[in-house]
Amino acid sequence: MSLFRTELRRLSKRRFTRYMTLLGLLVLAAVVVGVFFTNQKIGADQLAQAERQADQQYQEQVRWSEQERAACEQAKTAGTATDGRYPPDCSVITPPPREEIKADWFLPSTFDFKETFDETLIPFAAILALVGFVIGASFVGAEWSTGGMMNLLLWRPKRLTVLLTKLAALLTGILAVTLPAAVLWFAGFWAVANFRGSTEKMTSGVWQSFMLTGVRGVVLVLVLTTIGFALASLGRHTAMALGGVVAVMVVGQFGLGILLSMASVRFAEAWLLPTYALAWMTKTVTLQDWNACNATYYGECKPATMDITWQQSSVLLSVGVVVILGAALWAMRRRDIS
């Protein structure tokens, strides 16, 4: 009997795997449904209503300006102290030009597929990465805590082969869920854009960009799944992986962020892991230091910037996987199994 098929079947039969997968898919479905009901398709009626609201806003500004100008002139005539409320010349109190009040401000939310879909791939990857991490940690952690790993090694004494086969089965299962979910995610938001937004200006280049972002999202899911698996194997318990994440994110990331902020470290976000995960998905994250000034030829003062790219993130993710998985393999080979 093939060890890989046996592990894949064991993974699919676990109730925790099924429930966690179902929960993740339900959350994704809830996101799509929520976006559908919170957006509208912009038509002639919506544009006309927005124009009316813009006109109403302009008339309110006109009335307010007239009232304030009259009050300013009255205060100057009476010699009442205004404490700097009014300018020296009351005639400068005027409403803004009508063209400055845009009708676009009053349009309802609409889903533009070209402009917005790329952003939806971030929560998609984050939700499935969390699901993969927990399933991966539980899959091998339960084997250690129940003694199933020891029994399996009596049948297949090659330790590294057994652990890597379990990992391969896990990643295959996660991939079998992630890829169809990604297709449905694309299709769901395409439907949202058709009924509640716009699908205009879609080109082959835009589709290629979306596909590449989706591929990076799938890779992130597989990486987090591997890390969860490796941490649980290293600690021989699911709690090792979950506790490690809590320690890193709560104590390490939040605590480190507060410490760096108190120390006024430049580009403090560059030391935080979520920044690199975001850069991996969006290709570039630009950090700004408002305590520094880069003067321009026009006399402007712009903050210093620092770019975190997806290439830098890929190095960090690769090193993380190699170190954590390598430690799990080393522990599997060297430690006493009994």
Tab-separated table of C-alpha atoms in Angstrom:
chain	number	residue	atom	x	y	z
A	1	MET	CA	0.000	0.000	0.000
A	2	SER	CA	1.310	3.455	-0.908
A	3	LEU	CA	2.248	5.535	2.127
A	4	PHE	CA	1.362	8.736	0.272
A	5	ARG	CA	-2.158	7.575	-0.591
A	6	THR	CA	-2.635	6.317	2.948
A	7	GLU	CA	-1.649	9.678	4.432
A	8	LEU	CA	-3.788	11.563	1.937
A	9	ARG	CA	-6.778	9.420	2.840
A	10	ARG	CA	-6.081	9.887	6.556
A	11	LEU	CA	-5.952	13.653	6.062
A	12	SER	CA	-9.261	13.752	4.180
A	13	LYS	CA	-11.014	11.514	6.728
A	14	ARG	CA	-10.085	13.600	9.780
A	15	ARG	CA	-13.115	15.465	11.101
A	16	PHE	CA	-10.980	18.426	12.167
A	17	THR	CA	-9.700	18.791	8.604
A	18	ARG	CA	-13.224	18.771	7.197
A	19	TYR	CA	-14.631	21.206	9.760
A	20	MET	CA	-11.714	23.626	9.474
A	21	THR	CA	-11.840	23.553	5.683
A	22	LEU	CA	-15.595	24.099	5.711
A	23	LEU	CA	-15.197	27.006	8.143
A	24	GLY	CA	-12.579	28.654	5.944
A	25	LEU	CA	-14.705	28.264	2.816
A	26	LEU	CA	-17.753	29.653	4.605
A	27	VAL	CA	-15.768	32.718	5.656
A	28	LEU	CA	-14.647	33.247	2.049
A	29	ALA	CA	-18.231	32.860	0.840
A	30	ALA	CA	-19.394	35.369	3.462
A	31	VAL	CA	-16.844	37.892	2.157
A	32	VAL	CA	-18.123	37.550	-1.411
A	33	VAL	CA	-21.762	37.823	-0.308
A	34	GLY	CA	-20.949	40.830	1.881
A	35	VAL	CA	-19.225	42.632	-0.986
A	36	PHE	CA	-22.187	41.846	-3.253
A	37	PHE	CA	-24.744	43.428	-0.932
A	38	THR	CA	-22.621	46.469	-0.015
A	39	ASN	CA	-22.033	47.584	-3.610
A	40	GLN	CA	-24.279	48.884	-6.362
A	41	LYS	CA	-24.091	49.157	-10.116
A	42	ILE	CA	-23.764	52.781	-11.168
A	43	GLY	CA	-26.388	53.860	-13.700
A	44	ALA	CA	-28.151	57.010	-14.849
A	45	ASP	CA	-30.347	57.133	-11.729
A	46	GLN	CA	-27.369	56.944	-9.370
A	47	LEU	CA	-25.488	59.609	-11.338
A	48	ALA	CA	-28.486	61.935	-11.309
A	49	GLN	CA	-28.975	61.476	-7.575
A	50	ALA	CA	-25.280	62.151	-6.961
A	51	GLU	CA	-25.525	65.387	-8.976
A	52	ARG	CA	-28.533	66.460	-6.903
A	53	GLN	CA	-26.667	65.750	-3.674
A	54	ALA	CA	-23.659	67.703	-4.941
A	55	ASP	CA	-25.927	70.661	-5.774
A	56	GLN	CA	-27.515	70.425	-2.334
A	57	GLN	CA	-24.090	70.393	-0.708
A	58	TYR	CA	-23.081	73.455	-2.727
A	59	GLN	CA	-26.227	75.352	-1.701
A	60	GLU	CA	-25.530	74.525	1.938
A	61	GLN	CA	-22.012	75.917	1.537
A	62	VAL	CA	-23.425	79.080	-0.055
A	63	ARG	CA	-25.860	79.620	2.814
A	64	TRP	CA	-23.169	78.967	5.420
A	65	SER	CA	-20.777	81.399	3.719
A	66	GLU	CA	-23.425	84.123	3.583
A	67	GLN	CA	-24.271	83.644	7.251
A	68	GLU	CA	-20.624	83.696	8.308
A	69	ARG	CA	-19.859	86.754	6.159
A	70	ALA	CA	-22.835	88.594	7.650
A	71	ALA	CA	-21.758	87.644	11.162
A	72	CYS	CA	-18.205	88.752	10.394
A	73	GLU	CA	-19.385	92.161	9.136
A	74	GLN	CA	-21.712	92.552	12.112
A	75	ALA	CA	-18.880	91.761	14.530
A	76	LYS	CA	-16.568	94.274	12.836
A	77	THR	CA	-19.281	96.982	12.886
A	78	ALA	CA	-19.996	96.385	16.582
A	79	GLY	CA	-16.322	96.158	17.409
A	80	THR	CA	-16.842	92.800	19.095
A	81	ALA	CA	-13.755	90.704	19.745
A	82	THR	CA	-13.775	87.608	17.544
A	83	ASP	CA	-10.678	85.865	18.938
A	84	GLY	CA	-9.421	85.184	15.436
A	85	ARG	CA	-12.629	83.497	14.292
A	86	TYR	CA	-13.046	85.786	11.288
A	87	PRO	CA	-10.470	87.065	8.770
A	88	PRO	CA	-9.615	90.785	8.601
A	89	ASP	CA	-11.463	91.073	5.283
A	90	CYS	CA	-14.944	89.545	5.535
A	91	SER	CA	-15.291	89.463	1.742
A	92	VAL	CA	-12.905	86.508	1.530
A	93	ILE	CA	-15.543	84.293	3.157
A	94	THR	CA	-16.959	82.714	0.013
A	95	PRO	CA	-18.289	79.282	-0.894
A	96	PRO	CA	-16.074	76.914	-2.874
A	97	PRO	CA	-16.568	76.825	-6.646
A	98	ARG	CA	-19.357	74.508	-7.725
A	99	GLU	CA	-16.940	72.376	-9.770
A	100	GLU	CA	-14.920	71.658	-6.612
A	101	ILE	CA	-17.815	69.649	-5.157
A	102	LYS	CA	-17.640	66.420	-7.137
A	103	ALA	CA	-20.679	64.305	-7.819
A	104	ASP	CA	-18.399	61.259	-7.474
A	105	TRP	CA	-18.265	61.905	-3.735
A	106	PHE	CA	-21.943	61.029	-3.434
A	107	LEU	CA	-22.013	57.911	-5.596
A	108	PRO	CA	-22.757	54.623	-3.800
A	109	SER	CA	-20.002	52.069	-3.412
A	110	THR	CA	-19.438	50.057	-6.586
A	111	PHE	CA	-17.137	47.132	-7.326
A	112	ASP	CA	-14.711	47.919	-10.132
A	113	PHE	CA	-13.099	44.588	-10.984
A	114	LYS	CA	-9.981	46.096	-12.534
A	115	GLU	CA	-9.297	48.478	-9.644
A	116	THR	CA	-10.446	46.396	-6.671
A	117	PHE	CA	-10.107	42.664	-7.297
A	118	ASP	CA	-6.357	42.623	-6.635
A	119	GLU	CA	-7.034	43.773	-3.063
A	120	THR	CA	-9.436	40.890	-2.417
A	121	LEU	CA	-6.683	38.326	-3.000
A	122	ILE	CA	-4.989	39.418	0.244
A	123	PRO	CA	-7.815	38.264	2.583
A	124	PHE	CA	-8.278	35.181	0.397
A	125	ALA	CA	-4.658	34.143	0.927
A	126	ALA	CA	-4.708	35.133	4.605
A	127	ILE	CA	-7.810	33.061	5.430
A	128	LEU	CA	-6.624	29.939	3.602
A	129	ALA	CA	-3.099	30.335	5.023
A	130	LEU	CA	-4.577	30.324	8.530
A	131	VAL	CA	-6.661	27.257	7.687
A	132	GLY	CA	-3.618	25.493	6.222
A	133	PHE	CA	-1.451	26.374	9.217
A	134	VAL	CA	-3.942	24.980	11.734
A	135	ILE	CA	-4.698	21.847	9.687
A	136	GLY	CA	-0.993	21.215	9.134
A	137	ALA	CA	-0.203	21.583	12.829
A	138	SER	CA	-3.109	19.349	13.841
A	139	PHE	CA	-2.355	16.713	11.210
A	140	VAL	CA	1.100	15.847	12.509
A	141	GLY	CA	0.578	17.036	16.088
A	142	ALA	CA	-2.229	14.548	16.633
A	143	GLU	CA	0.002	11.738	15.319
A	144	TRP	CA	2.639	12.531	17.931
A	145	SER	CA	0.289	13.061	20.870
A	146	THR	CA	-1.733	9.873	20.253
A	147	GLY	CA	1.258	7.630	19.565
A	148	GLY	CA	0.279	7.081	15.947
A	149	MET	CA	3.676	8.248	14.731
A	150	MET	CA	5.472	5.551	16.715
A	151	ASN	CA	3.177	2.847	15.343
A	152	LEU	CA	3.694	4.113	11.804
A	153	LEU	CA	7.476	4.013	12.195
A	154	LEU	CA	7.249	0.350	13.148
A	155	TRP	CA	5.738	-0.259	9.717
A	156	ARG	CA	7.940	2.246	7.860
A	157	PRO	CA	11.142	2.774	9.891
A	158	LYS	CA	12.563	5.440	7.570
A	159	ARG	CA	11.858	8.490	9.667
A	160	LEU	CA	12.557	11.285	7.201
A	161	THR	CA	10.678	9.497	4.427
A	162	VAL	CA	7.640	9.161	6.658
A	163	LEU	CA	7.662	12.816	7.744
A	164	LEU	CA	8.233	14.183	4.243
A	165	THR	CA	5.527	11.911	2.826
A	166	LYS	CA	3.105	13.243	5.425
A	167	LEU	CA	4.063	16.771	4.417
A	168	ALA	CA	3.616	15.981	0.722
A	169	ALA	CA	0.153	14.537	1.383
A	170	LEU	CA	-0.755	17.572	3.465
A	171	LEU	CA	0.359	20.054	0.793
A	172	THR	CA	-1.447	18.057	-1.891
A	173	GLY	CA	-4.660	18.176	0.135
A	174	ILE	CA	-4.339	21.908	0.826
A	175	LEU	CA	-3.585	22.572	-2.834
A	176	ALA	CA	-6.639	20.514	-3.843
A	177	VAL	CA	-8.778	22.886	-1.760
A	178	THR	CA	-6.974	26.153	-2.565
A	179	LEU	CA	-6.984	25.917	-6.365
A	180	PRO	CA	-10.755	25.321	-6.775
A	181	ALA	CA	-11.383	27.955	-4.105
A	182	ALA	CA	-9.263	30.427	-6.092
A	183	VAL	CA	-11.240	29.703	-9.261
A	184	LEU	CA	-14.516	30.221	-7.392
A	185	TRP	CA	-13.107	33.421	-5.841
A	186	PHE	CA	-12.330	34.810	-9.287
A	187	ALA	CA	-15.735	33.736	-10.597
A	188	GLY	CA	-17.584	35.088	-7.560
A	189	PHE	CA	-16.076	38.550	-7.789
A	190	TRP	CA	-16.510	38.592	-11.562
A	191	ALA	CA	-20.216	38.036	-10.927
A	192	VAL	CA	-20.200	40.768	-8.268
A	193	ALA	CA	-18.591	43.166	-10.760
A	194	ASN	CA	-21.145	42.273	-13.453
A	195	PHE	CA	-24.185	42.801	-11.221
A	196	ARG	CA	-22.861	45.339	-8.688
A	197	GLY	CA	-20.062	47.150	-10.452
A	198	SER	CA	-18.021	47.207	-13.629
A	199	THR	CA	-15.780	44.865	-15.608
A	200	GLU	CA	-14.585	47.543	-18.041
A	201	LYS	CA	-10.982	48.136	-19.136
A	202	MET	CA	-9.920	44.537	-18.501
A	203	THR	CA	-6.880	43.657	-20.617
A	204	SER	CA	-4.604	40.656	-20.940
A	205	GLY	CA	-2.005	42.493	-18.861
A	206	VAL	CA	-4.475	43.016	-16.017
A	207	TRP	CA	-5.488	39.354	-16.087
A	208	GLN	CA	-1.828	38.330	-16.020
A	209	SER	CA	-1.205	40.559	-13.002
A	210	PHE	CA	-4.195	39.039	-11.193
A	211	MET	CA	-3.022	35.518	-11.994
A	212	LEU	CA	0.484	36.200	-10.686
A	213	THR	CA	-0.918	37.671	-7.482
A	214	GLY	CA	-3.128	34.597	-7.134
A	215	VAL	CA	-0.113	32.330	-7.592
A	216	ARG	CA	1.764	34.220	-4.880
A	217	GLY	CA	-1.284	33.793	-2.653
A	218	VAL	CA	-1.274	30.025	-3.211
A	219	VAL	CA	2.460	29.886	-2.448
A	220	LEU	CA	1.857	31.806	0.795
A	221	VAL	CA	-0.809	29.282	1.789
A	222	LEU	CA	1.584	26.379	1.170
A	223	VAL	CA	4.415	28.092	3.048
A	224	LEU	CA	2.283	28.746	6.150
A	225	THR	CA	0.946	25.180	5.994
A	226	THR	CA	4.509	23.838	5.924
A	227	ILE	CA	5.559	26.028	8.847
A	228	GLY	CA	2.591	24.886	10.940
A	229	PHE	CA	3.383	21.258	10.145
A	230	ALA	CA	7.075	21.681	10.956
A	231	LEU	CA	6.483	23.502	14.249
A	232	ALA	CA	4.026	20.854	15.456
A	233	SER	CA	6.433	18.089	14.469
A	234	LEU	CA	9.294	19.864	16.191
A	235	GLY	CA	7.321	20.175	19.438
A	236	ARG	CA	5.490	16.855	18.992
A	237	HIS	CA	2.187	18.572	19.699
A	238	THR	CA	-0.306	20.844	17.937
A	239	ALA	CA	-0.032	23.326	20.801
A	240	MET	CA	3.640	23.877	19.924
A	241	ALA	CA	2.700	25.425	16.578
A	242	LEU	CA	-0.256	27.414	17.879
A	243	GLY	CA	1.640	28.590	20.934
A	244	GLY	CA	4.596	29.534	18.767
A	245	VAL	CA	2.407	31.714	16.576
A	246	VAL	CA	0.870	33.419	19.600
A	247	ALA	CA	4.344	34.045	21.034
A	248	VAL	CA	5.728	35.411	17.775
A	249	MET	CA	2.752	37.574	16.837
A	250	VAL	CA	1.616	38.848	20.237
A	251	VAL	CA	4.841	38.989	22.204
A	252	GLY	CA	7.336	39.305	19.366
A	253	GLN	CA	5.562	41.430	16.767
A	254	PHE	CA	3.342	43.642	18.930
A	255	GLY	CA	5.956	43.988	21.650
A	256	LEU	CA	8.702	44.648	19.137
A	257	GLY	CA	6.533	47.185	17.329
A	258	ILE	CA	5.883	49.111	20.556
A	259	LEU	CA	9.566	48.985	21.508
A	260	LEU	CA	10.707	50.228	18.097
A	261	SER	CA	8.125	53.000	18.172
A	262	MET	CA	9.260	54.126	21.621
A	263	ALA	CA	12.874	54.083	20.435
A	264	SER	CA	11.904	56.151	17.342
A	265	VAL	CA	13.540	53.623	15.019
A	266	ARG	CA	13.289	54.618	11.366
A	267	PHE	CA	11.020	52.398	9.255
A	268	ALA	CA	10.025	50.284	12.256
A	269	GLU	CA	7.564	48.297	10.110
A	270	ALA	CA	10.537	46.815	8.234
A	271	TRP	CA	11.196	44.648	11.312
A	272	LEU	CA	7.668	43.207	11.406
A	273	LEU	CA	6.669	40.015	9.595
A	274	PRO	CA	3.215	41.179	8.373
A	275	THR	CA	4.956	43.864	6.317
A	276	TYR	CA	6.782	41.201	4.326
A	277	ALA	CA	3.639	39.103	3.893
A	278	LEU	CA	1.857	42.166	2.511
A	279	ALA	CA	4.816	42.989	0.254
A	280	TRP	CA	4.747	39.407	-1.057
A	281	MET	CA	1.125	39.831	-2.108
A	282	THR	CA	1.243	43.428	-3.373
A	283	LYS	CA	4.772	43.274	-4.857
A	284	THR	CA	5.891	46.422	-3.031
A	285	VAL	CA	5.196	48.095	0.307
A	286	THR	CA	6.505	51.641	0.673
A	287	LEU	CA	7.347	52.704	4.226
A	288	GLN	CA	7.514	56.390	5.124
A	289	ASP	CA	9.473	58.210	7.803
A	290	TRP	CA	7.675	61.485	8.580
A	291	ASN	CA	10.457	62.521	10.942
A	292	ALA	CA	12.768	63.015	7.956
A	293	CYS	CA	12.451	65.610	5.215
A	294	ASN	CA	13.530	65.255	1.610
A	295	ALA	CA	13.283	68.770	0.160
A	296	THR	CA	12.221	69.095	-3.486
A	297	TYR	CA	13.016	71.791	-6.037
A	298	TYR	CA	9.571	73.266	-5.389
A	299	GLY	CA	10.147	73.726	-1.663
A	300	GLU	CA	8.070	70.713	-0.633
A	301	CYS	CA	9.091	68.534	2.283
A	302	LYS	CA	8.441	64.863	1.551
A	303	PRO	CA	9.072	61.976	3.962
A	304	ALA	CA	11.944	59.568	3.473
A	305	THR	CA	10.775	56.271	1.992
A	306	MET	CA	11.887	52.655	1.986
A	307	ASP	CA	10.541	49.955	-0.345
A	308	ILE	CA	9.993	46.368	0.762
A	309	THR	CA	9.704	44.220	-2.375
A	310	TRP	CA	8.308	40.767	-3.011
A	311	GLN	CA	11.833	39.564	-3.800
A	312	GLN	CA	12.950	40.475	-0.279
A	313	SER	CA	9.871	38.763	1.096
A	314	SER	CA	10.627	35.628	-0.911
A	315	VAL	CA	14.068	35.437	0.689
A	316	LEU	CA	12.549	35.738	4.170
A	317	LEU	CA	9.893	33.107	3.461
A	318	SER	CA	12.455	30.726	1.975
A	319	VAL	CA	14.822	31.096	4.913
A	320	GLY	CA	11.959	30.605	7.361
A	321	VAL	CA	10.783	27.401	5.678
A	322	VAL	CA	14.311	25.996	5.368
A	323	VAL	CA	15.216	26.729	8.991
A	324	ILE	CA	11.970	25.514	10.604
A	325	LEU	CA	11.476	22.471	8.372
A	326	GLY	CA	15.191	21.643	8.637
A	327	ALA	CA	14.944	21.747	12.425
A	328	ALA	CA	11.913	19.432	12.341
A	329	LEU	CA	13.739	16.951	10.071
A	330	TRP	CA	16.858	17.087	12.244
A	331	ALA	CA	14.782	16.454	15.382
A	332	MET	CA	12.942	13.598	13.665
A	333	ARG	CA	16.208	11.936	12.766
A	334	ARG	CA	18.096	12.467	16.024
A	335	ARG	CA	15.568	12.258	18.837
A	336	ASP	CA	14.282	9.201	20.627
A	337	ILE	CA	10.850	8.393	19.189
A	338	SER	CA	9.558	6.324	22.068
